[in-house]
mmCIF file of C-alpha atoms and ligand atoms in Angstrom:
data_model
loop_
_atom_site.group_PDB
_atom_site.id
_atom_site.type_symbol
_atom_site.label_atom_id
_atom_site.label_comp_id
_atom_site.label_asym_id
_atom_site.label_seq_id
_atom_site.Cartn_x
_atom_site.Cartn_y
_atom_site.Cartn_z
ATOM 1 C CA UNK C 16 11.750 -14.991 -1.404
ATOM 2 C CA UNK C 17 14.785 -14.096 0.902
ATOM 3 C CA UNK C 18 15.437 -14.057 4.545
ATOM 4 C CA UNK C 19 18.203 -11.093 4.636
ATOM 5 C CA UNK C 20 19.673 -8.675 6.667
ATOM 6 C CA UNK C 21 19.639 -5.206 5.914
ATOM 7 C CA UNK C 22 21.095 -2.551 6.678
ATOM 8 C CA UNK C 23 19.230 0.868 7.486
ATOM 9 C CA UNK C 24 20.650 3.751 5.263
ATOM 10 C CA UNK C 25 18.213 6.336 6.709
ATOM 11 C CA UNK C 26 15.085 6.537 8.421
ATOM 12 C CA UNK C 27 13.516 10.352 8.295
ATOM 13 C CA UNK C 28 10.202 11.629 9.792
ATOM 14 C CA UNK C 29 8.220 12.721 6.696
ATOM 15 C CA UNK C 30 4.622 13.821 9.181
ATOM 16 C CA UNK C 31 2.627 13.497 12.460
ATOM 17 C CA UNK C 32 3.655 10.152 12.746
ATOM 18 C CA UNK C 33 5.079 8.727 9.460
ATOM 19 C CA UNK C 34 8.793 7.413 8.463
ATOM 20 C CA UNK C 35 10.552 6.506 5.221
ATOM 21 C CA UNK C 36 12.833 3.840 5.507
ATOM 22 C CA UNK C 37 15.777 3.311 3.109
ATOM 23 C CA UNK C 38 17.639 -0.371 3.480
ATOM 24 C CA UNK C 39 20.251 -1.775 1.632
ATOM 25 C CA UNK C 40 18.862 -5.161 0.314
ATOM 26 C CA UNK C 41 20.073 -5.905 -3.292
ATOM 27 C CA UNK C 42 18.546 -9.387 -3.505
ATOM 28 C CA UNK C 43 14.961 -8.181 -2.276
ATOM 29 C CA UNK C 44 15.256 -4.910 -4.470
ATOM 30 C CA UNK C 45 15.987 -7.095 -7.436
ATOM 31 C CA UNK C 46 12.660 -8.776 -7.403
ATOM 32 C CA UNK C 47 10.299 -6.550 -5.669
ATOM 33 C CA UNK C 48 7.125 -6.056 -7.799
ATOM 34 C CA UNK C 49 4.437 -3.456 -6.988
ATOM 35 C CA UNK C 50 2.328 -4.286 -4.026
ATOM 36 C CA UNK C 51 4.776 -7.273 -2.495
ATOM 37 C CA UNK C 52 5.736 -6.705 0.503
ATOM 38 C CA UNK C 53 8.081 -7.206 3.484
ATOM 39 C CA UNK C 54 7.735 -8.658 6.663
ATOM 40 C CA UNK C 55 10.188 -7.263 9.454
ATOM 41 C CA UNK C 56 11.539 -8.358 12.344
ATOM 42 C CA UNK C 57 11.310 -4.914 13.998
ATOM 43 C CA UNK C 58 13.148 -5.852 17.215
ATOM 44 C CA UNK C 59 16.412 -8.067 18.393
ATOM 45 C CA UNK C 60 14.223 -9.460 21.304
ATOM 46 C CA UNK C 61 11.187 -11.212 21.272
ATOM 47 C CA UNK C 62 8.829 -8.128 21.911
ATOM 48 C CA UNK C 63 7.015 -8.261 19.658
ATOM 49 C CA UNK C 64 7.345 -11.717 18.761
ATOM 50 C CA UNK C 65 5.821 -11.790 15.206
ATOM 51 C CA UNK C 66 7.065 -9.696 12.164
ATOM 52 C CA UNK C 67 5.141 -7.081 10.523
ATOM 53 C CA UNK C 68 4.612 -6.209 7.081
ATOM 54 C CA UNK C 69 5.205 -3.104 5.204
ATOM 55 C CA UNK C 70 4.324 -2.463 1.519
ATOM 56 C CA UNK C 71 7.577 -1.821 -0.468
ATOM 57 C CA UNK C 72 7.424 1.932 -1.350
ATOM 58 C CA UNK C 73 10.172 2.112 -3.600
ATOM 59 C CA UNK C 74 13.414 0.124 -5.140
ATOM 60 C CA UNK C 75 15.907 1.411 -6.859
ATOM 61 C CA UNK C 76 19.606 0.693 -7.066
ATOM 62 C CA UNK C 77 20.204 -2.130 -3.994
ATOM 63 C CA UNK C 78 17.578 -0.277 -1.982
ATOM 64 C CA UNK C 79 14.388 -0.361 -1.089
ATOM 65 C CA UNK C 80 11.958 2.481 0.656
ATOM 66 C CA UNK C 81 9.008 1.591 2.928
ATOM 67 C CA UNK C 82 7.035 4.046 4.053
ATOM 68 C CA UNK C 83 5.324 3.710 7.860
ATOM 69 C CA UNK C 84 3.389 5.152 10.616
ATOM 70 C CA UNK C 85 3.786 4.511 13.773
ATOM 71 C CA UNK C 86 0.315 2.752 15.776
ATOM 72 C CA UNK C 87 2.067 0.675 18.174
ATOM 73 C CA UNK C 88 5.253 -0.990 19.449
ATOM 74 C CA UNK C 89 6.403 -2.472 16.583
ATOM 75 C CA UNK C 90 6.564 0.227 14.290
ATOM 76 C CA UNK C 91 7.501 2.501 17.187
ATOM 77 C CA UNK C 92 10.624 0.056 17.915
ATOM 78 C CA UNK C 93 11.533 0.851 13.955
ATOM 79 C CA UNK C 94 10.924 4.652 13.991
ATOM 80 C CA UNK C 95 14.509 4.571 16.566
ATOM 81 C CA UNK C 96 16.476 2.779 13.783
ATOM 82 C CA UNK C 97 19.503 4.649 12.925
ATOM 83 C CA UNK C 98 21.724 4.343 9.712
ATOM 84 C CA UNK C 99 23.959 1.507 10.105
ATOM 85 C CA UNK C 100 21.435 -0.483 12.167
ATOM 86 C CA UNK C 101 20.297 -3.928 10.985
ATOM 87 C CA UNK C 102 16.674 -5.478 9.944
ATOM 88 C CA UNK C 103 16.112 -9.141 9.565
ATOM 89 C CA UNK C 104 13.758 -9.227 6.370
ATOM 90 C CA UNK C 105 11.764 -11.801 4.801
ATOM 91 C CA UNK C 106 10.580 -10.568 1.665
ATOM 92 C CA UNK C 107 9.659 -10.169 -1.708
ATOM 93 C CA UNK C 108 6.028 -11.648 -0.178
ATOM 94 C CA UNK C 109 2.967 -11.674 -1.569
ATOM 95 C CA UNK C 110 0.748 -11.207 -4.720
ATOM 96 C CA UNK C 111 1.107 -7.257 -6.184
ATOM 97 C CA UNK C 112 -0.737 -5.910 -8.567
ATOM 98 C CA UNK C 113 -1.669 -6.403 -12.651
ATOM 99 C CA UNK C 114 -0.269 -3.715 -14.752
ATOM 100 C CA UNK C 115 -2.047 -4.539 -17.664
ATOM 101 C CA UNK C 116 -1.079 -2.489 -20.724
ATOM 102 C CA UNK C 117 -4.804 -2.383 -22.274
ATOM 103 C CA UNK C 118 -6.103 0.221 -20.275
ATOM 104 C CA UNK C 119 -5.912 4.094 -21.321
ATOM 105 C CA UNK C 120 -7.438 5.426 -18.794
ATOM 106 C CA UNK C 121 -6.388 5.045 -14.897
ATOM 107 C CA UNK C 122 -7.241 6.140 -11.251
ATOM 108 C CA UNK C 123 -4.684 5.493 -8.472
ATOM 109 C CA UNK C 124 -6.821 5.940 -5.362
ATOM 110 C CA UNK C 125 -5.276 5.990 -1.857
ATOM 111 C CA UNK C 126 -6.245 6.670 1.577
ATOM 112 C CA UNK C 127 -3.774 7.971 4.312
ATOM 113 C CA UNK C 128 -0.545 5.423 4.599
ATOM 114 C CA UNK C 129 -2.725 2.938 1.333
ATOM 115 C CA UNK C 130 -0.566 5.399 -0.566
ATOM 116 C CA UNK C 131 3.157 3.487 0.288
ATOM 117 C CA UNK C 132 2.219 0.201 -2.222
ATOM 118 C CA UNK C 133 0.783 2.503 -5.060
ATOM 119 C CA UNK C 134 3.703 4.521 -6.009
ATOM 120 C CA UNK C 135 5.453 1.928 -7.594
ATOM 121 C CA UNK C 136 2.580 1.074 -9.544
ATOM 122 C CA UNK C 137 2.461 4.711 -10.580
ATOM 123 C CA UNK C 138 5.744 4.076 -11.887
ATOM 124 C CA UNK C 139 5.296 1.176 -13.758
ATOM 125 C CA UNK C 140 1.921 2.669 -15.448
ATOM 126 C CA UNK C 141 4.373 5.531 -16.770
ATOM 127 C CA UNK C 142 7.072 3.199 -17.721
ATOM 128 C CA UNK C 143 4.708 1.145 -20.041
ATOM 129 C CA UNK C 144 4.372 4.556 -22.299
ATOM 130 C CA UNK C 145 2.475 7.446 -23.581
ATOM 131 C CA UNK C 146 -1.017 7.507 -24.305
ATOM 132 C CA UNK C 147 -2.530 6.492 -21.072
ATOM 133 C CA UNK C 148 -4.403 9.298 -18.951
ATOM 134 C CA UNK C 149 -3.405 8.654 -15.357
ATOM 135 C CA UNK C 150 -4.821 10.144 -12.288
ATOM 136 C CA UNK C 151 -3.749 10.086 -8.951
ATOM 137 C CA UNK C 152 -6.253 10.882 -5.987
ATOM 138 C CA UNK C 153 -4.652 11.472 -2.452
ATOM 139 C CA UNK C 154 -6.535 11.271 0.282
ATOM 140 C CA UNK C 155 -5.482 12.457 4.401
ATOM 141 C CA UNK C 156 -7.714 13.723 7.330
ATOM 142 C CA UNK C 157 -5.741 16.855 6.467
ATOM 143 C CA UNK C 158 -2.791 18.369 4.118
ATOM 144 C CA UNK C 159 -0.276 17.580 6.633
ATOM 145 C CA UNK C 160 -0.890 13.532 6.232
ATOM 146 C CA UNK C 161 -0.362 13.864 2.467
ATOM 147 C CA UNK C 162 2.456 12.126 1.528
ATOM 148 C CA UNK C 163 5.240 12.667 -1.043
ATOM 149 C CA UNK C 164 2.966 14.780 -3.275
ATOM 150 C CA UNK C 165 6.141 15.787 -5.213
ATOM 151 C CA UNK C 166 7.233 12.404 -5.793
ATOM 152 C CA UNK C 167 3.865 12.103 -7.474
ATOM 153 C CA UNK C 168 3.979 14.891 -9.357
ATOM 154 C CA UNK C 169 7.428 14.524 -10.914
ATOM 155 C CA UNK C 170 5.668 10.829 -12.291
ATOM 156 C CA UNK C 171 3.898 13.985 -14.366
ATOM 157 C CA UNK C 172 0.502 12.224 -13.723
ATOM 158 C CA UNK C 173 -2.497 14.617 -12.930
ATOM 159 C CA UNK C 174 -2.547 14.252 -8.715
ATOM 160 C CA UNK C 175 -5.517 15.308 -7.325
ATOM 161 C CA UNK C 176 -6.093 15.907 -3.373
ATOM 162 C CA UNK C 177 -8.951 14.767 -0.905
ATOM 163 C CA UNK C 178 -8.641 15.816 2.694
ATOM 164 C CA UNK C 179 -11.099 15.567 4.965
ATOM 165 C CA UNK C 180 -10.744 18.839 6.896
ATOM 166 C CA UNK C 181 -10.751 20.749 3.170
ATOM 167 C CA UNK C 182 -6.841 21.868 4.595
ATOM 168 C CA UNK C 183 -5.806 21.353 0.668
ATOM 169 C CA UNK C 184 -7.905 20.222 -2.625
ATOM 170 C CA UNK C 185 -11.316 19.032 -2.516
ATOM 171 C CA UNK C 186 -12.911 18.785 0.877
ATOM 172 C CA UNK C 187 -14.098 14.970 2.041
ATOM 173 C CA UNK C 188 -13.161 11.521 1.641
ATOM 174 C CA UNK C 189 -11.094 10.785 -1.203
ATOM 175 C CA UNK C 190 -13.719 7.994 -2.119
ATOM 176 C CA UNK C 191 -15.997 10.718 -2.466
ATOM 177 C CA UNK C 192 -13.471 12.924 -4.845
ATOM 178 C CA UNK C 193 -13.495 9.294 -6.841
ATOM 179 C CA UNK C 194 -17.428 8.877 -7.140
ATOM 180 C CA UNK C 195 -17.861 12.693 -9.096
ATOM 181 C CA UNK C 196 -14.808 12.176 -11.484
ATOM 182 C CA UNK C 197 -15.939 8.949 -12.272
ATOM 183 C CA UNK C 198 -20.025 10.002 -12.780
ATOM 184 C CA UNK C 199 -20.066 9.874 -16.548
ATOM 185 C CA UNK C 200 -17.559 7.086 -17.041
ATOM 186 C CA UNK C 201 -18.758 3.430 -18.091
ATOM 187 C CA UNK C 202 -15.778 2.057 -19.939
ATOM 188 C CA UNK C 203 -14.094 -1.387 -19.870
ATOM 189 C CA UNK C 204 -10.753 0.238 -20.764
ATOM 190 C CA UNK C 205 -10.852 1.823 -16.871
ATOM 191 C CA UNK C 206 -8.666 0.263 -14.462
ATOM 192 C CA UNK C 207 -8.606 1.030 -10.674
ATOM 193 C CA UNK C 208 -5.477 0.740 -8.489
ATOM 194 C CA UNK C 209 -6.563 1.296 -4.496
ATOM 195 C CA UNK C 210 -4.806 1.121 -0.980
ATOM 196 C CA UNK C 211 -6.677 2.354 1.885
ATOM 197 C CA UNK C 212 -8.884 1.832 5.179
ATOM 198 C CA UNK C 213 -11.476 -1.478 4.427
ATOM 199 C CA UNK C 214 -14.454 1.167 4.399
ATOM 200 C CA UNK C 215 -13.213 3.352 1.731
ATOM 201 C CA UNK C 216 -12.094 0.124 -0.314
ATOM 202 C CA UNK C 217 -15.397 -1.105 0.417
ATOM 203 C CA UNK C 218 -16.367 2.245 -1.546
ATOM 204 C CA UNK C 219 -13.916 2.192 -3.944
ATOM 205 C CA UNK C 220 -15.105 -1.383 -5.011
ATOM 206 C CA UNK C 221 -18.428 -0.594 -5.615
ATOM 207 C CA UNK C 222 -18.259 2.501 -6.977
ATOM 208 C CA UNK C 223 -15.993 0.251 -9.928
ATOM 209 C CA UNK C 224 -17.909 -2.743 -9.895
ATOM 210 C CA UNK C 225 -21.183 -0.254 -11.059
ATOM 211 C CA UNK C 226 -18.956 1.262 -13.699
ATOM 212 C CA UNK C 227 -17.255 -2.046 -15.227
ATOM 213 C CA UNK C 228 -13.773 -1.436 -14.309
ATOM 214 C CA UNK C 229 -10.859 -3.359 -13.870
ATOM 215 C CA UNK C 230 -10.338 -2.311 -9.585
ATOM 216 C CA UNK C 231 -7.382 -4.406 -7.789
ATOM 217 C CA UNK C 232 -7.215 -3.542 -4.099
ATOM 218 C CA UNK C 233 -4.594 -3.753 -1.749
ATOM 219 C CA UNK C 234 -5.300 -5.176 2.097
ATOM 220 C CA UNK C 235 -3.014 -4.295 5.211
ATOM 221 C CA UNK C 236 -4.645 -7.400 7.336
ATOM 222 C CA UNK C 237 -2.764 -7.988 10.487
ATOM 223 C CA UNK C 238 -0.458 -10.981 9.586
ATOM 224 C CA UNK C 239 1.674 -13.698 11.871
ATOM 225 C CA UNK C 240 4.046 -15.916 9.224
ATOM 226 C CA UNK C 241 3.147 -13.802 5.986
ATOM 227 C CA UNK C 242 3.726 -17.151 4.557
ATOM 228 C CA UNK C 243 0.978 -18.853 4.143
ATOM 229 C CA UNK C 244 1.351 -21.364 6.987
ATOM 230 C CA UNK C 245 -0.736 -20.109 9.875
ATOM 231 C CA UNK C 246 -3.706 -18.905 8.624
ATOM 232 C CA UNK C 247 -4.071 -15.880 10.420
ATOM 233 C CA UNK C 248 -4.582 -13.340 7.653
ATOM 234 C CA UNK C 249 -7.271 -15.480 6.136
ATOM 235 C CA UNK C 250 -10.385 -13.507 5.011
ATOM 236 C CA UNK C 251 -13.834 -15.028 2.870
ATOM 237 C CA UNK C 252 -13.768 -14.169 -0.742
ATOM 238 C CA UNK C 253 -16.341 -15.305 -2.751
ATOM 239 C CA UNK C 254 -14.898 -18.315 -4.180
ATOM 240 C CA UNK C 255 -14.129 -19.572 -0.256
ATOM 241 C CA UNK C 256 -11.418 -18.293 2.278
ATOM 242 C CA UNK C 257 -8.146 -16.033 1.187
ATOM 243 C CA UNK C 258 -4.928 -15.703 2.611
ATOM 244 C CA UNK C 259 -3.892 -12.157 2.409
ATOM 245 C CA UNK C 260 -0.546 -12.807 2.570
ATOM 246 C CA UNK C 261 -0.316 -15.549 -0.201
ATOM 247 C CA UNK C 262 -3.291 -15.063 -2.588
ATOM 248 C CA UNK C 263 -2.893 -10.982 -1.892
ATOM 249 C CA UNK C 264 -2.595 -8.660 -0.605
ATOM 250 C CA UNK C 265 -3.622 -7.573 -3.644
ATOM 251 C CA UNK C 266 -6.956 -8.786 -4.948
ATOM 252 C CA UNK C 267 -9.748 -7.869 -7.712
ATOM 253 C CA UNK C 268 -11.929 -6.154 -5.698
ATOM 254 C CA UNK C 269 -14.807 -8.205 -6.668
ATOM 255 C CA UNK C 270 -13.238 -11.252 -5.047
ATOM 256 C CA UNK C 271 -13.571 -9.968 -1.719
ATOM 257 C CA UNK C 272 -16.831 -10.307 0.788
ATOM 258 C CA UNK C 273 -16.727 -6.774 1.640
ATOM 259 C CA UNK C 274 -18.979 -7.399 4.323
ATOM 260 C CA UNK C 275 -16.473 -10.230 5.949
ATOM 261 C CA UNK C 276 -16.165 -9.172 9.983
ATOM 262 C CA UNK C 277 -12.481 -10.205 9.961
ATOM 263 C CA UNK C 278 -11.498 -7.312 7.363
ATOM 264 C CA UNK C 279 -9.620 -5.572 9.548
ATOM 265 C CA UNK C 280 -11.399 -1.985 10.174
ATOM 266 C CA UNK C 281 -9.014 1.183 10.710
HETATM 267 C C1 FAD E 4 0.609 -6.389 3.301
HETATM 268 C C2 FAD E 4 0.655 -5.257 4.304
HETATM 269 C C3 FAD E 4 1.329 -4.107 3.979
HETATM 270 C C4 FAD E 4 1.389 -3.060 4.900
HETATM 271 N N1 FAD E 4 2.067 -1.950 4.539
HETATM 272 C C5 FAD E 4 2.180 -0.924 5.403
HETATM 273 C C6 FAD E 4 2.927 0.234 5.048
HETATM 274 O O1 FAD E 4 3.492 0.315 3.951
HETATM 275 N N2 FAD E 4 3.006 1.231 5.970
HETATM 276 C C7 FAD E 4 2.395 1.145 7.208
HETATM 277 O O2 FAD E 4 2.496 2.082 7.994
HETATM 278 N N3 FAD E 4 1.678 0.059 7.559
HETATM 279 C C8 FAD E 4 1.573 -0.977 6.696
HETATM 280 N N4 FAD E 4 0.864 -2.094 7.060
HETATM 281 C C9 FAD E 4 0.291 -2.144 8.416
HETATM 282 C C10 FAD E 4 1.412 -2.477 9.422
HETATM 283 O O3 FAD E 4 1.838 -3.797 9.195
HETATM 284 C C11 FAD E 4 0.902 -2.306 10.847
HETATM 285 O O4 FAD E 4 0.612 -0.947 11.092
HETATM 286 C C12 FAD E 4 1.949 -2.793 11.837
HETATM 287 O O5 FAD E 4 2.063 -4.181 11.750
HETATM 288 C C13 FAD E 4 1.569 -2.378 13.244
HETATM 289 O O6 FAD E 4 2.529 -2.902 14.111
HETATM 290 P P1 FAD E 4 2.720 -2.295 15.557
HETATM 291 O O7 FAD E 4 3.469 -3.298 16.365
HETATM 292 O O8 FAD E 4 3.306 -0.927 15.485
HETATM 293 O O9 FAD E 4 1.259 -2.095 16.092
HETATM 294 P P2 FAD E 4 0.400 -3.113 17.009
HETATM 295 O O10 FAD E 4 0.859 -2.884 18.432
HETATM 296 O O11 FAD E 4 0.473 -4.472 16.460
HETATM 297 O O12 FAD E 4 -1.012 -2.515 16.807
HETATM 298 C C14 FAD E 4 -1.324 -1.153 17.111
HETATM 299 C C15 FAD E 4 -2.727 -0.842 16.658
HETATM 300 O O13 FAD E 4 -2.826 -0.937 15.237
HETATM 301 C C16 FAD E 4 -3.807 -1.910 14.874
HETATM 302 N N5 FAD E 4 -3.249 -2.665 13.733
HETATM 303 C C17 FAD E 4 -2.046 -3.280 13.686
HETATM 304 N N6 FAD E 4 -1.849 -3.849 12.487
HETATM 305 C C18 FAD E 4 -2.962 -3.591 11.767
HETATM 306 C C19 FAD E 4 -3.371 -3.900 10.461
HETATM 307 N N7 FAD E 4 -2.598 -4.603 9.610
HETATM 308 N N8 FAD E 4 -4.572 -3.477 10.060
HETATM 309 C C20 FAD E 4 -5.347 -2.802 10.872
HETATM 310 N N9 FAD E 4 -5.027 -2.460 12.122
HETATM 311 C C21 FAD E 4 -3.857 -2.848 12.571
HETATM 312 C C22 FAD E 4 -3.981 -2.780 16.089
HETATM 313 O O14 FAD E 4 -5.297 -3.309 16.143
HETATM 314 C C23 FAD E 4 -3.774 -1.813 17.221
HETATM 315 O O15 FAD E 4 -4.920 -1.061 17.479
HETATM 316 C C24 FAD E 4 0.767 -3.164 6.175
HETATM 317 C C25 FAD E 4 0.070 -4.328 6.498
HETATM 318 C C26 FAD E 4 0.012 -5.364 5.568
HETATM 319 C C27 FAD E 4 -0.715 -6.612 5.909
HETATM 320 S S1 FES E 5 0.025 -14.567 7.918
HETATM 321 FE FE1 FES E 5 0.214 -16.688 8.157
HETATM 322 S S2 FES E 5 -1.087 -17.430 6.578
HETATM 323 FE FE2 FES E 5 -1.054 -15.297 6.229
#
């Protein structure tokens, strides 16, 4: 883990309310895994006073992308950054997620912004080879909140869209689009990548826990150190209390109380 500064390359609007963020940070690049994240210090002053975390989107070459909307002051504070501007960045943090080679078949399911820690799993799922038969489900309130479709595409993995208004591909939640392609399946060579609002994880991780498959989860619980140290993130799990930012944020989803009242609800 680092404490760097880094510098801001660019920072375009991609929707509504969503950024992509390129910084320079070699050192954090080098190590990043899919699902770590970073935890920014999105202003020079102390409002706000804590750092907030952001999923690393991409890393490549020195540089990594996160991906963002913009819900409050923090991550309105970084949506001004200009190229040439500095972060302070603590980072890579946290557990990501299991690649494991043994599964042929895959579903990457993610719900509005849950989609900025999946693509790199995406890319290591292609990287490990041929064979596997990978699909991608996208999920927005509506086709304008669907996020670098293209970049999914050109991974050349079947991407399939959920929006809620029926703007674009199937019309309803994406959790739903997951339950009827999944109807007939009950195989223990199924694995289950997910980032998304808790009730449509909730979803997610029944839906897989009824079929027998492999399902890691990603959480975006609010965080203070992203550490370890102040407890803050902690959730209940069923074998006692997690730390989101330590033990996760990605978890099997059947290590989660689903019904815990400190999941954070979006
Ligand atoms: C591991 C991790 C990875 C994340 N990755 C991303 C990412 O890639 N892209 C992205 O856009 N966001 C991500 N988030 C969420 C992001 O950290 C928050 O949106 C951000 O901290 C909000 O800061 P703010 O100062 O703008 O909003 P605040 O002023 O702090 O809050 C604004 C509103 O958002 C709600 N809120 C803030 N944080 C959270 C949260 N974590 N969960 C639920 N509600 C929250 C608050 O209750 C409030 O209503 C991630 C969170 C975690 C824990
Ligand atoms: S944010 Fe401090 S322990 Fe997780």
């Amino acid at each position: 883990m680092y404490q760097v500064k880094a510098r801001v390359l660019s920072n375009e609007k991609v929707g509504e309310a969503h950024y992509r963020m390129k910084l320079e940070v070699s050192q954090i690049a080098k190590d990043a895994r899919p699902g770590q994240f970073v935890h920014i210090r999105c202003s020079s002053d102390h409002d706000p006073l804590l750092r907030r975390p952001f999923s690393i989107h991409k890393c490549a070459q020195g540089r990594i992308d996160i991906l963002y909307q913009v819900v409050g002051g923090g991550t309105r504070i970084l949506s001004k950054k200009r190229r040439g501007d500095q972060l302070d960045l603590l980072g890579p943090l946290g557990k990501g997620f299991e690649v494991e080679p043994a599964f042929s078949k895959i579903f990457i399911v993610s719900g509005g912004i849950g989609v900025a820690p999946l693509y790199m799993v995406a890319q290591e799922i292609t990287r490990l080879g041929q064979g596997k038969e990978v699909t991608a489900l996208l999920g927005a309130k509506n086709k304008e909140l669907i996020l670098g479709k293209d970049d999914w595409e050109s991974l050349g993995l079947r991407v399939m869209i959920a929006t809620e208004d029926g703007s674009e591909g199937y019309q309803g939640l994406v959790s739903a689009l997951f339950e009827r392609l999944i109807l007939s399946q009950t195989s223990l060579s199924l694995a289950v990548y997910s980032c998304g609002p808790v009730p449509m994880l909730r979803k997610i991780a029944e839906l897989s826990s009824h079929g027998g498959f492999f399902c890691q989860v990603s959480l975006e619980q609010r965080m203070g150190c992203g550490l370890g140290a102040c407890l803050g993130c902690v959730i209940r799990g069923t074998s006692g209390y997690l730390r989101v930012c330590k033990e996760g944020p990605v978890f099997d989803a059947q290590e989660i109380l689903w019904d815990d009242p400190d999941l954070e609800i979006r």
